[in-house]
Coordinates of C-alpha atoms and ligand atoms in Angstrom, one line a residue:
X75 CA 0.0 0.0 0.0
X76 CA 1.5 3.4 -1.0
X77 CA 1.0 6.1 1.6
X78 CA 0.8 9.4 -0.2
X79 CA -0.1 12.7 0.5
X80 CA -3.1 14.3 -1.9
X81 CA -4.5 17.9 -1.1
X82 CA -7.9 16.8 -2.1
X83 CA -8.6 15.3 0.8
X84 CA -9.3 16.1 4.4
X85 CA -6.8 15.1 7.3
X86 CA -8.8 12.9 8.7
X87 CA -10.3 11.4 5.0
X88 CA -6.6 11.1 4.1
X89 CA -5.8 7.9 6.1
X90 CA -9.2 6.4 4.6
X91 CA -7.7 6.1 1.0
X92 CA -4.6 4.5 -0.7
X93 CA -3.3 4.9 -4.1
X94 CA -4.1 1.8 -6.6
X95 CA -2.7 2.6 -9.5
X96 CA -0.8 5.9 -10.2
X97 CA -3.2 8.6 -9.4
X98 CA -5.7 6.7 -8.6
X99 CA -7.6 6.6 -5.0
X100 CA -9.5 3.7 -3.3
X101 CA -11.0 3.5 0.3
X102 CA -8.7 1.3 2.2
X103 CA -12.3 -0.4 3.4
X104 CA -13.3 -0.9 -0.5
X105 CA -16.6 -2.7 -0.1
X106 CA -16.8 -5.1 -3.3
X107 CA -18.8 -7.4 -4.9
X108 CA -21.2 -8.4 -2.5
X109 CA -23.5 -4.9 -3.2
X110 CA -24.9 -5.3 -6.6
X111 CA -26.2 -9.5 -6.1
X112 CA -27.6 -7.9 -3.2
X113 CA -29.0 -4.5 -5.4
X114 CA -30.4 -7.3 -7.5
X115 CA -32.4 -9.3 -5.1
X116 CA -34.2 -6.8 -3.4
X117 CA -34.8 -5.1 -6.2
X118 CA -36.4 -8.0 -8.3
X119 CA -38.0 -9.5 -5.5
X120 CA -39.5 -6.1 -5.1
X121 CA -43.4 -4.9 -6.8
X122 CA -42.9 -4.0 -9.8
X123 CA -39.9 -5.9 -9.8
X124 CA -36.8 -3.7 -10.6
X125 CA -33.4 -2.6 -11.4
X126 CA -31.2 0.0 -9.9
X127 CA -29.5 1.5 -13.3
X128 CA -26.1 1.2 -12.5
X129 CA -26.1 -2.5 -13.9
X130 CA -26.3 -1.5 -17.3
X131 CA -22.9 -0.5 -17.3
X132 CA -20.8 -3.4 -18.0
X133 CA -18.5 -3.5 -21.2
X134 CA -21.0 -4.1 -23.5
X135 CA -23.7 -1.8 -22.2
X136 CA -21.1 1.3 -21.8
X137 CA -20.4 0.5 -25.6
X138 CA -24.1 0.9 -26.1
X139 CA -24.3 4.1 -24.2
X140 CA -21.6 5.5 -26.2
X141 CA -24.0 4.3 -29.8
X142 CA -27.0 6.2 -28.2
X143 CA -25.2 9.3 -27.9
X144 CA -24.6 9.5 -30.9
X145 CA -28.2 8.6 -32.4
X146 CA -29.9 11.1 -34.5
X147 CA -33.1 10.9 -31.9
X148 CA -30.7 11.2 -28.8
X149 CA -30.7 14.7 -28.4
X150 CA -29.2 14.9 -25.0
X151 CA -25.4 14.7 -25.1
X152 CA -24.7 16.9 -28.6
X153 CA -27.5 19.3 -26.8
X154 CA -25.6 19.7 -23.3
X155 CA -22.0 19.7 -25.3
X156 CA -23.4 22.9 -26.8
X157 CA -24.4 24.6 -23.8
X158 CA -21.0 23.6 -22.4
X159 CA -19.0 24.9 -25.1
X160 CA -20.4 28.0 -25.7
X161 CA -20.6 28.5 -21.8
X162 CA -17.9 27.4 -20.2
X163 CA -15.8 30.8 -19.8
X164 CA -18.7 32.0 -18.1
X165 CA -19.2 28.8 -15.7
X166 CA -15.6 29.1 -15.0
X167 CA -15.6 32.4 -14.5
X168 CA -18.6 32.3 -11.6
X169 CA -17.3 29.5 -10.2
X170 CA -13.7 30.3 -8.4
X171 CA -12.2 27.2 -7.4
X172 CA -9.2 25.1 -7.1
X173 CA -10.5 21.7 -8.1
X174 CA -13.0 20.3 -10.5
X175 CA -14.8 17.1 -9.2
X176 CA -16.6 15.2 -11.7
X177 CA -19.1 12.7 -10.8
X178 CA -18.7 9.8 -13.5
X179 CA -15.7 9.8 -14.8
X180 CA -15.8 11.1 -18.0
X181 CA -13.2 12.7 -20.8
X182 CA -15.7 13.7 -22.9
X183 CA -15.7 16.9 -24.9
X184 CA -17.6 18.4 -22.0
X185 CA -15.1 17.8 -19.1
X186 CA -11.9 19.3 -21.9
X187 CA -14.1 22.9 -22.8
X188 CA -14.0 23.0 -18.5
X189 CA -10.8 21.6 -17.8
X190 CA -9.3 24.4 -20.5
X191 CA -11.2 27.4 -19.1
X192 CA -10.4 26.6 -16.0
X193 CA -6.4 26.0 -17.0
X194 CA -7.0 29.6 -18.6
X195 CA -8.3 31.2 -15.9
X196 CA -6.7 30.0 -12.7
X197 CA -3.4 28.0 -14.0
X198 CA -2.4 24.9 -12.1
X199 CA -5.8 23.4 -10.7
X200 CA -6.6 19.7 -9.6
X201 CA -9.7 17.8 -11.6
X202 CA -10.8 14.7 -9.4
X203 CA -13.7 12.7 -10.9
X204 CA -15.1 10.3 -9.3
X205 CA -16.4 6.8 -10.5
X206 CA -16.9 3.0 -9.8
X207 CA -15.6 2.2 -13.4
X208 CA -11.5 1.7 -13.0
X209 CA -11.2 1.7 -17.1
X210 CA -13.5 4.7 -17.4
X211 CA -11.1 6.4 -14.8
X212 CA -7.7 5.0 -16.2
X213 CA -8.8 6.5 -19.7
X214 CA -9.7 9.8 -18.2
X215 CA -6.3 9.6 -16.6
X216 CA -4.4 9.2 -19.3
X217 CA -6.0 12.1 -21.5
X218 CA -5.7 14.6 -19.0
X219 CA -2.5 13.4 -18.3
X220 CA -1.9 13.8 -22.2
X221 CA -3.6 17.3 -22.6
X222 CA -3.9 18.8 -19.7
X223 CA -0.5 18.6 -18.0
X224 CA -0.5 21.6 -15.7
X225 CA -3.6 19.9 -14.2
X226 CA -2.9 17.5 -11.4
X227 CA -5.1 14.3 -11.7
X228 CA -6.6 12.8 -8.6
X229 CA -9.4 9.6 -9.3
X230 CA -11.1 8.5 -7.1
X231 CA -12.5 4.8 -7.6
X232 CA -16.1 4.7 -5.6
X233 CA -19.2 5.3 -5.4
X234 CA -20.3 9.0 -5.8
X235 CA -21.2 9.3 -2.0
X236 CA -17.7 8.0 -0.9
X237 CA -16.2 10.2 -3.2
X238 CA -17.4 13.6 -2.7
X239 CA -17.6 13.2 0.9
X240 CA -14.1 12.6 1.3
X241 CA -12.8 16.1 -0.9
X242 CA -11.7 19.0 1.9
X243 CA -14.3 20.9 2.2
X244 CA -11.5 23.9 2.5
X245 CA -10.4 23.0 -0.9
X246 CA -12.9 25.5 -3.0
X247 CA -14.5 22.9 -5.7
X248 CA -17.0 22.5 -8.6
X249 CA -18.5 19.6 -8.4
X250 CA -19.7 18.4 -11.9
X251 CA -22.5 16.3 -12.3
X252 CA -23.8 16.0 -16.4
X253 CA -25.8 14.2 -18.8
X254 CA -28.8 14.3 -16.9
X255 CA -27.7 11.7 -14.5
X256 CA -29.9 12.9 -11.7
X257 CA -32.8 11.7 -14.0
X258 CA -32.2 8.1 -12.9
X259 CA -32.3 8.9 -9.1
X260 CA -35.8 7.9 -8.4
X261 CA -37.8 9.3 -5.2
X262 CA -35.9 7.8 -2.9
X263 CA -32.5 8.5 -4.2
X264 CA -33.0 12.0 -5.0
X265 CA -33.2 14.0 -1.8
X266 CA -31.0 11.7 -0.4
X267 CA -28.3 12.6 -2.8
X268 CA -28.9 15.7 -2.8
X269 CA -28.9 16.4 1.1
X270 CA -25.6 14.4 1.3
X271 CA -23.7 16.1 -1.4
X272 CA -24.8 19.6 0.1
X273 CA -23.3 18.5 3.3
X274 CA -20.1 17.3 2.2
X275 CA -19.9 20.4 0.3
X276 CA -17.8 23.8 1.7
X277 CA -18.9 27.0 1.7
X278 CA -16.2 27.6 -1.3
X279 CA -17.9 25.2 -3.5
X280 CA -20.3 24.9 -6.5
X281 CA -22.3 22.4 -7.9
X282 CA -23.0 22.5 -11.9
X283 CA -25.7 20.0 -12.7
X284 CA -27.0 19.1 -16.2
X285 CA -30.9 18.3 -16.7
X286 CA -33.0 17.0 -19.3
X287 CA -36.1 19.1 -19.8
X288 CA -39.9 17.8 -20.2
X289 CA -41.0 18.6 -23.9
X290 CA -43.4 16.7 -26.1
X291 CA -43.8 13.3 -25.5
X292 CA -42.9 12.6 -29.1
X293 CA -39.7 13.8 -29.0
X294 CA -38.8 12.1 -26.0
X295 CA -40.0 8.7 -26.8
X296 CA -38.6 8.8 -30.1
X297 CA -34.8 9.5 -27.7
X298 CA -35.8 6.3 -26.0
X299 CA -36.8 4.3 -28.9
X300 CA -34.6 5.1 -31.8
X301 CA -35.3 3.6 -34.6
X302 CA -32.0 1.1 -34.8
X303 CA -32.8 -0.2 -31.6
X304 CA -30.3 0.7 -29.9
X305 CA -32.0 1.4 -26.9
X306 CA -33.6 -1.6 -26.4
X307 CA -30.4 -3.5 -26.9
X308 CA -29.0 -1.5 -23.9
X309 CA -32.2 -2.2 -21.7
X310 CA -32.1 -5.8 -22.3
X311 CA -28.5 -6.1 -21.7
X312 CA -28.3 -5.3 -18.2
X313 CA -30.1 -9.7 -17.9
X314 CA -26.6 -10.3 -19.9
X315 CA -24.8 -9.1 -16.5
X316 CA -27.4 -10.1 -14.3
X317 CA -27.0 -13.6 -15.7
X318 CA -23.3 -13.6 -15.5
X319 CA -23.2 -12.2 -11.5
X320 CA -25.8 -14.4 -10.8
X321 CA -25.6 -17.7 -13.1
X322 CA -29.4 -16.7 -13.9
X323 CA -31.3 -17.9 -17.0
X324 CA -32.8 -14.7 -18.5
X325 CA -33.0 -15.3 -22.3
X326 CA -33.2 -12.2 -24.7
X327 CA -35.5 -14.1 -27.0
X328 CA -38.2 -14.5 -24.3
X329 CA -38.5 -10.5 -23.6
X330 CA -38.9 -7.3 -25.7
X331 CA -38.1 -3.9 -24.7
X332 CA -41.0 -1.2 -24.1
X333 CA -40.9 2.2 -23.2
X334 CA -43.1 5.2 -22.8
X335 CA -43.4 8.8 -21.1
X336 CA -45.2 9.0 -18.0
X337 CA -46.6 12.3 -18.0
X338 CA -47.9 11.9 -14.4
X339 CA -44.1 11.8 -13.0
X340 CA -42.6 13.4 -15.9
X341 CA -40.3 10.4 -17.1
X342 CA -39.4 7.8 -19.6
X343 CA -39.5 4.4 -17.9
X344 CA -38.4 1.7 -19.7
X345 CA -39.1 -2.4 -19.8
X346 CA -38.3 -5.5 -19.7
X347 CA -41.4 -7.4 -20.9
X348 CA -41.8 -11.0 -20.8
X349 CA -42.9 -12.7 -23.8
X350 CA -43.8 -16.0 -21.8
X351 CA -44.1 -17.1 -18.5
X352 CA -40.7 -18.4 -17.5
X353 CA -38.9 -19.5 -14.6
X354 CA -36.0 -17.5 -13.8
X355 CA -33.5 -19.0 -11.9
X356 CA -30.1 -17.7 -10.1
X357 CA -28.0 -20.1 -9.5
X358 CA -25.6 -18.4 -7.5
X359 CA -28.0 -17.1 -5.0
X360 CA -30.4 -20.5 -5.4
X361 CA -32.9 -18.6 -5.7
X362 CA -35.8 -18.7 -8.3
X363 CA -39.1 -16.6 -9.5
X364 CA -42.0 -17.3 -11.9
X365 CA -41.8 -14.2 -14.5
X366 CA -45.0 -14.2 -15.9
X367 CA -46.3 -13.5 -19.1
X368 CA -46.7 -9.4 -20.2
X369 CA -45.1 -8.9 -16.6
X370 CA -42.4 -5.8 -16.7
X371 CA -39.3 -4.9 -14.9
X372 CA -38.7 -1.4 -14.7
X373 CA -34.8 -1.6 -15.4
X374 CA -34.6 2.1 -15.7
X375 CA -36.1 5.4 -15.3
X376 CA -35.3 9.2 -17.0
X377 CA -36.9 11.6 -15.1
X378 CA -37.3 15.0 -17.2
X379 CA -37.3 18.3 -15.3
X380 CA -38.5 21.7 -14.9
X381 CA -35.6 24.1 -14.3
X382 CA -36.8 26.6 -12.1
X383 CA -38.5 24.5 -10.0
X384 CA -35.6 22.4 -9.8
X385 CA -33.8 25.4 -8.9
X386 CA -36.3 26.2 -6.1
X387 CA -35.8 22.7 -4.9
X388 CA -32.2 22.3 -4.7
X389 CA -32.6 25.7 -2.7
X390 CA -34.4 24.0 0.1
X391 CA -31.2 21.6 0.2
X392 CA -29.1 24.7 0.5
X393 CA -27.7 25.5 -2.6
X394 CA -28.6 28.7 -4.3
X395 CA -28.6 29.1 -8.2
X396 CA -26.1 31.3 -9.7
X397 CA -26.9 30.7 -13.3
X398 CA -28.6 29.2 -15.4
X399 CA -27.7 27.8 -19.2
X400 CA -29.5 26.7 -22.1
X401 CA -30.1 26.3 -26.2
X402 CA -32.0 27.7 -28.2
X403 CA -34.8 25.1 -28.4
X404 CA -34.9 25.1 -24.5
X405 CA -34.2 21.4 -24.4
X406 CA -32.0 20.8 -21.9
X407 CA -30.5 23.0 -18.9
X408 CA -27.1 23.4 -17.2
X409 CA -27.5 24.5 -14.0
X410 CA -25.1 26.4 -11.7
X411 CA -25.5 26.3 -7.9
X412 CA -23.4 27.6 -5.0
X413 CA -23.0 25.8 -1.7
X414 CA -24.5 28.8 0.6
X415 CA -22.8 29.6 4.1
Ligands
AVJ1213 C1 -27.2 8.3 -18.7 C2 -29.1 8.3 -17.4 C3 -28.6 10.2 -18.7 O1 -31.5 8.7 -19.0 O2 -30.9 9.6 -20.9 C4 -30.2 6.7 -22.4 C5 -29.4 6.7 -20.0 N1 -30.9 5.2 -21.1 N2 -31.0 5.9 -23.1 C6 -30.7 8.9 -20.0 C7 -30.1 6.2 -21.1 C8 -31.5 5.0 -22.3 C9 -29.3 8.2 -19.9 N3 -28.6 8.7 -18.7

């Protein structure tokens, strides 16, 4: 175990985390595999039965998340790049910090127009993202590493809680959370993430938070049902991993994928749908379940927002809006907040 100094964290944070690979951070108590079998279960045991969306993101389904990005119907990730790019001086500019904290750990075009404003405007700076994929972090390593090398790189590998919640609260930081992320967080999750990120955070630091906007149901579905089918291949994936964690018998050819808006709570919901009833079984777990016929998992939710009420929200969590940034269509929102004293 190396024992290294980073300024990210806070003295007594510091002796929590060890260095893994170069520049990258793990709690020393890393909790591992037992958490998503366990997701799974209750989840799919629940009614409806249900997936917490994280799953989808093994190999295959992060290739398939990079496909929908770049579908003609998926209007979300070209939108927010937009917004970033022609925005980011000003973000930077209203948000005076030492450190950019990314939730998920991205090197997408988006993280580069903020990483070189930020480079322009304050000089040597840290960026710290945060994620539970190593390769996604290794890759952002590297190409910051690559581009940005007045920029100190400090990953950390964990969950989002783990993460932010160990950064000094001293060290003045925007905290970057895009792609309309927070859409997944169902009713549950949401205040809960939100009251724990606003206490981690110091009265130096800002949040910038990317939302997808409600709009016509048409033009929503159609992003969640593209016409190659990407989508569904994404949604039905997640039983790939499920089968693999679990030695469970979920078989592609005995579901379809369905999706639709619900205007009611203001998000897409997609489906697993069986074709048949079938007995699913989990090997690993010995455990089993009768899935029957027309009966849906929910596998994942995109909730769609309202920006000024999300801005009135987020202020009862304490964090006050500083700006706000759109396009010209009014599609999708990139929210600035500051953590108030
Ligand atoms: C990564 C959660 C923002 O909800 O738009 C895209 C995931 N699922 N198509 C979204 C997703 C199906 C995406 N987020």
């Amino acid at each position: 175990m190396k024992q290294e100094n980073s300024p990210i964290f806070s003295a007594e944070e510091q002796a929590r985390w060890h260095i893994d690979e170069p520049g990258i951070w793990v709690p020393n108590d890393a909790e591992v595999d037992s958490i998503p079998i366990l997701s799974i279960l209750t989840t799919l045991w629940d009614q409806p039965r249900w997936l917490e969306a994280y799953h989808l993101y093994d190999p295959r389904g992060s290739e398939l998340f990079e496909q929908i990005c770049d579908l003609p119907e998926y209007y979300l990730t070209r939108t927010e790049n937009l917004i970033l790019e022609q925005h980011a001086r000003d973000i930077i500019a209203n948000a005076p910090v030492r450190c950019v904290a990314e939730l998920g750990a991205g090197y997408s075009k988006k993280t580069v127009h903020l990483l070189t404003e930020q480079l322009r405007q304050r000089g040597r700076s840290v960026f710290a993202p945060i994620d539970v994929s190593l390769a996604g972090l290794l890759a952002s390593r590297d190409a910051v590493r690559a581009d940005f090398p007045e920029i100190t790189f400090h990953g950390l590998h964990a969950r989002y809680e783990e993460g932010f919640s160990a950064i000094d609260k001293n060290l003045p930081s925007l905290f970057v959370f895009l792609g309309s992320t927070i859409g997944n967080f169902n009713h549950t999750d949401f205040p809960r993430f939100f009251r724990a990120l606003a206490a981690a955070m110091g009265p130096h630091d800002y949040l910038l938070l990317g939302a997808d906007r409600v709009k016509p149901a048409r033009l929503l579905e159609a992003a969640y049902n593209d016409s190659r089918g990407v989508t569904g291949e994404f949604i039905l994936n997640v039983f790939a991993n499920i089968n693999r964690l679990l030695e469970a018998n979920f078989d592609p050819a005995k579901m379809r994928y369905h999706s639709w808006f619900n205007p009611e709570w203001q998000q897409i919901e997609m489906y697993a749908v069986a074709r048949a009833t079938q007995e699913i079984r989990l090997a690993a777990v010995d455990a089993a379940f009768q899935w029957q016929k027309d009966e849906k998992i929910l596998v994942e939710i995109s909730r769609k927002f309202d920006p000024i009420r999300l801005q009135e929200q987020l202020h009862f969590f304490g964090l006050r809006a500083v700006a706000h940034y759109t396009d010209p269509r009014e599609w999708f929102s990139v929210l600035l907040f500051k953590k108030e004293d």
